[in-house]
Amino acid sequence: MPTPYAVHVEGREPLDVLNTSLQDYRNVFARTSPDQWHAPWAPGKWTRHQVLVHVVQWELILSTRVRMALAIPDYVVQPIDQDPLLECDAPFVDVATAQAAFEAVRAMNIALVGGLSSDVRARAITHPERGRIDINDLIVTMAGHPVHHLGQLEG
């Protein structure tokens, strides 16, 4: 089963999406006021700050999954519930810290993905909820997930 975030990559090379969405996020950072960060992106939804922290958490998680898949034979993904995870960081991590973390981790991820061959990206791993997938599926998810949330931040 392909990642549900593939729709946000739209058949493009995930590395290109990682690069372009980094710039899209920089544009959001530049034009979002402090008050906007602390307002829900829609009634009853997370604040933009919470969405940003969530995006950063999953940038870290997905890239760690890629690295684990590269380093551990027969790697099995550990599923994670996003809501309790958000509460680990959102109350304590401010927007500036989340922004810096996103930019730094994204730069590392761009370097990593740019160095992987298609053979390596095709290496199979197991996802307990999705079955057999490959490293490229994780990369597509890593590229598509922040794009999925971009509209919530642009508000």
XYZ file of C-alpha atoms in Angstrom:
155
model
C 0.000 0.000 0.000
C 1.611 3.315 -1.034
C 1.929 6.182 1.392
C -1.146 8.410 1.567
C 1.205 11.398 1.250
C 2.264 10.407 -2.275
C -0.515 12.636 -3.613
C 1.475 15.643 -2.347
C 4.566 14.559 -4.248
C 2.503 14.137 -7.439
C 4.972 11.856 -9.204
C 7.844 14.338 -8.777
C 11.227 13.344 -7.454
C 10.888 13.484 -3.629
C 14.225 15.314 -3.365
C 12.791 18.166 -5.450
C 9.750 18.316 -3.156
C 11.997 18.379 -0.075
C 13.828 21.385 -1.549
C 10.784 23.319 -2.756
C 8.755 22.756 0.395
C 11.682 23.979 2.502
C 11.403 27.289 0.692
C 7.606 27.225 1.080
C 8.043 26.810 4.839
C 10.575 29.640 4.933
C 7.949 31.845 3.282
C 5.424 30.863 5.957
C 7.939 31.603 8.716
C 8.603 35.052 7.257
C 4.982 36.159 7.021
C 3.268 34.541 10.027
C 2.782 36.807 13.036
C 3.145 35.614 16.629
C -0.616 35.903 17.102
C -1.245 33.741 14.039
C 1.023 30.996 15.384
C -1.107 30.692 18.504
C -4.478 30.671 16.756
C -6.094 27.459 15.508
C -5.720 27.037 11.749
C -9.474 26.249 11.667
C -12.177 26.132 14.363
C -11.550 23.226 16.740
C -8.191 22.363 15.147
C -4.588 22.576 16.320
C -2.894 25.949 16.470
C -0.392 26.731 13.731
C 2.298 26.338 16.397
C 1.076 22.804 17.151
C 0.966 21.972 13.440
C 4.557 23.191 13.068
C 5.745 21.131 16.028
C 3.929 18.105 14.582
C 5.619 18.622 11.203
C 9.039 18.884 12.868
C 8.413 15.767 14.952
C 7.523 13.777 11.848
C 10.451 15.203 9.887
C 12.622 13.735 12.640
C 10.709 10.453 12.867
C 10.522 9.773 9.151
C 14.163 10.596 8.596
C 15.130 8.395 11.544
C 13.106 5.602 9.978
C 15.047 6.079 6.733
C 18.341 5.972 8.596
C 17.286 2.884 10.552
C 16.220 1.180 7.323
C 19.640 1.940 5.877
C 21.500 0.628 8.923
C 19.400 -2.309 10.169
C 18.725 -5.382 8.030
C 15.032 -6.364 7.957
C 14.061 -3.119 9.678
C 10.521 -2.963 11.078
C 8.924 0.460 11.535
C 7.597 1.299 14.999
C 4.102 2.872 14.706
C 3.471 6.067 16.684
C 0.291 7.825 17.813
C 0.662 11.490 16.847
C -1.540 13.030 19.547
C 0.350 11.933 22.680
C 3.580 12.584 20.806
C 2.592 16.195 20.155
C 2.154 16.753 23.881
C 5.790 15.778 24.450
C 7.017 18.924 22.689
C 4.290 21.448 21.871
C 3.971 22.915 25.375
C 7.733 23.450 25.619
C 9.093 24.160 22.126
C 8.539 27.682 20.837
C 8.066 28.605 17.187
C 11.627 29.865 16.715
C 13.077 26.605 18.041
C 10.712 24.505 15.925
C 11.614 26.572 12.862
C 15.352 26.149 13.466
C 14.916 22.410 14.040
C 12.876 22.005 10.862
C 15.427 23.853 8.744
C 18.385 21.951 10.220
C 16.837 18.503 9.995
C 15.488 19.213 6.519
C 18.984 20.225 5.354
C 20.346 16.918 6.692
C 17.518 15.015 5.005
C 18.121 16.703 1.669
C 21.792 15.728 1.881
C 20.922 12.155 2.840
C 18.282 11.609 0.159
C 20.485 13.233 -2.463
C 23.177 10.654 -1.756
C 21.006 7.540 -2.027
C 20.971 5.441 -5.179
C 17.732 4.077 -6.619
C 18.860 0.562 -5.613
C 19.228 1.627 -1.981
C 15.906 3.463 -2.059
C 14.251 0.255 -3.307
C 15.378 -1.738 -0.252
C 12.367 -3.394 1.391
C 11.336 -2.866 5.005
C 8.246 -3.773 7.008
C 5.586 -1.415 8.280
C 3.243 -3.202 10.722
C 0.204 -1.244 9.495
C 1.068 -1.040 5.792
C 2.985 -4.239 5.100
C 6.110 -4.390 2.947
C 7.241 -1.001 1.748
C 10.592 0.348 0.634
C 12.890 3.121 1.752
C 11.644 5.279 -1.106
C 8.122 5.074 0.366
C 9.507 6.568 3.580
C 11.214 9.296 1.546
C 7.989 10.070 -0.344
C 6.173 10.244 3.003
C 8.859 12.551 4.385
C 8.491 14.811 1.340
C 4.680 14.744 1.189
C 3.768 15.049 4.865
C 4.924 18.684 5.302
C 3.230 19.648 2.018
C -0.005 18.157 3.396
C 0.240 20.531 6.372
C 1.431 23.598 4.473
C -2.094 24.825 3.745
C -2.901 24.721 7.455
C 0.049 26.991 8.174
C -0.623 29.362 5.286
C -4.197 29.775 6.502
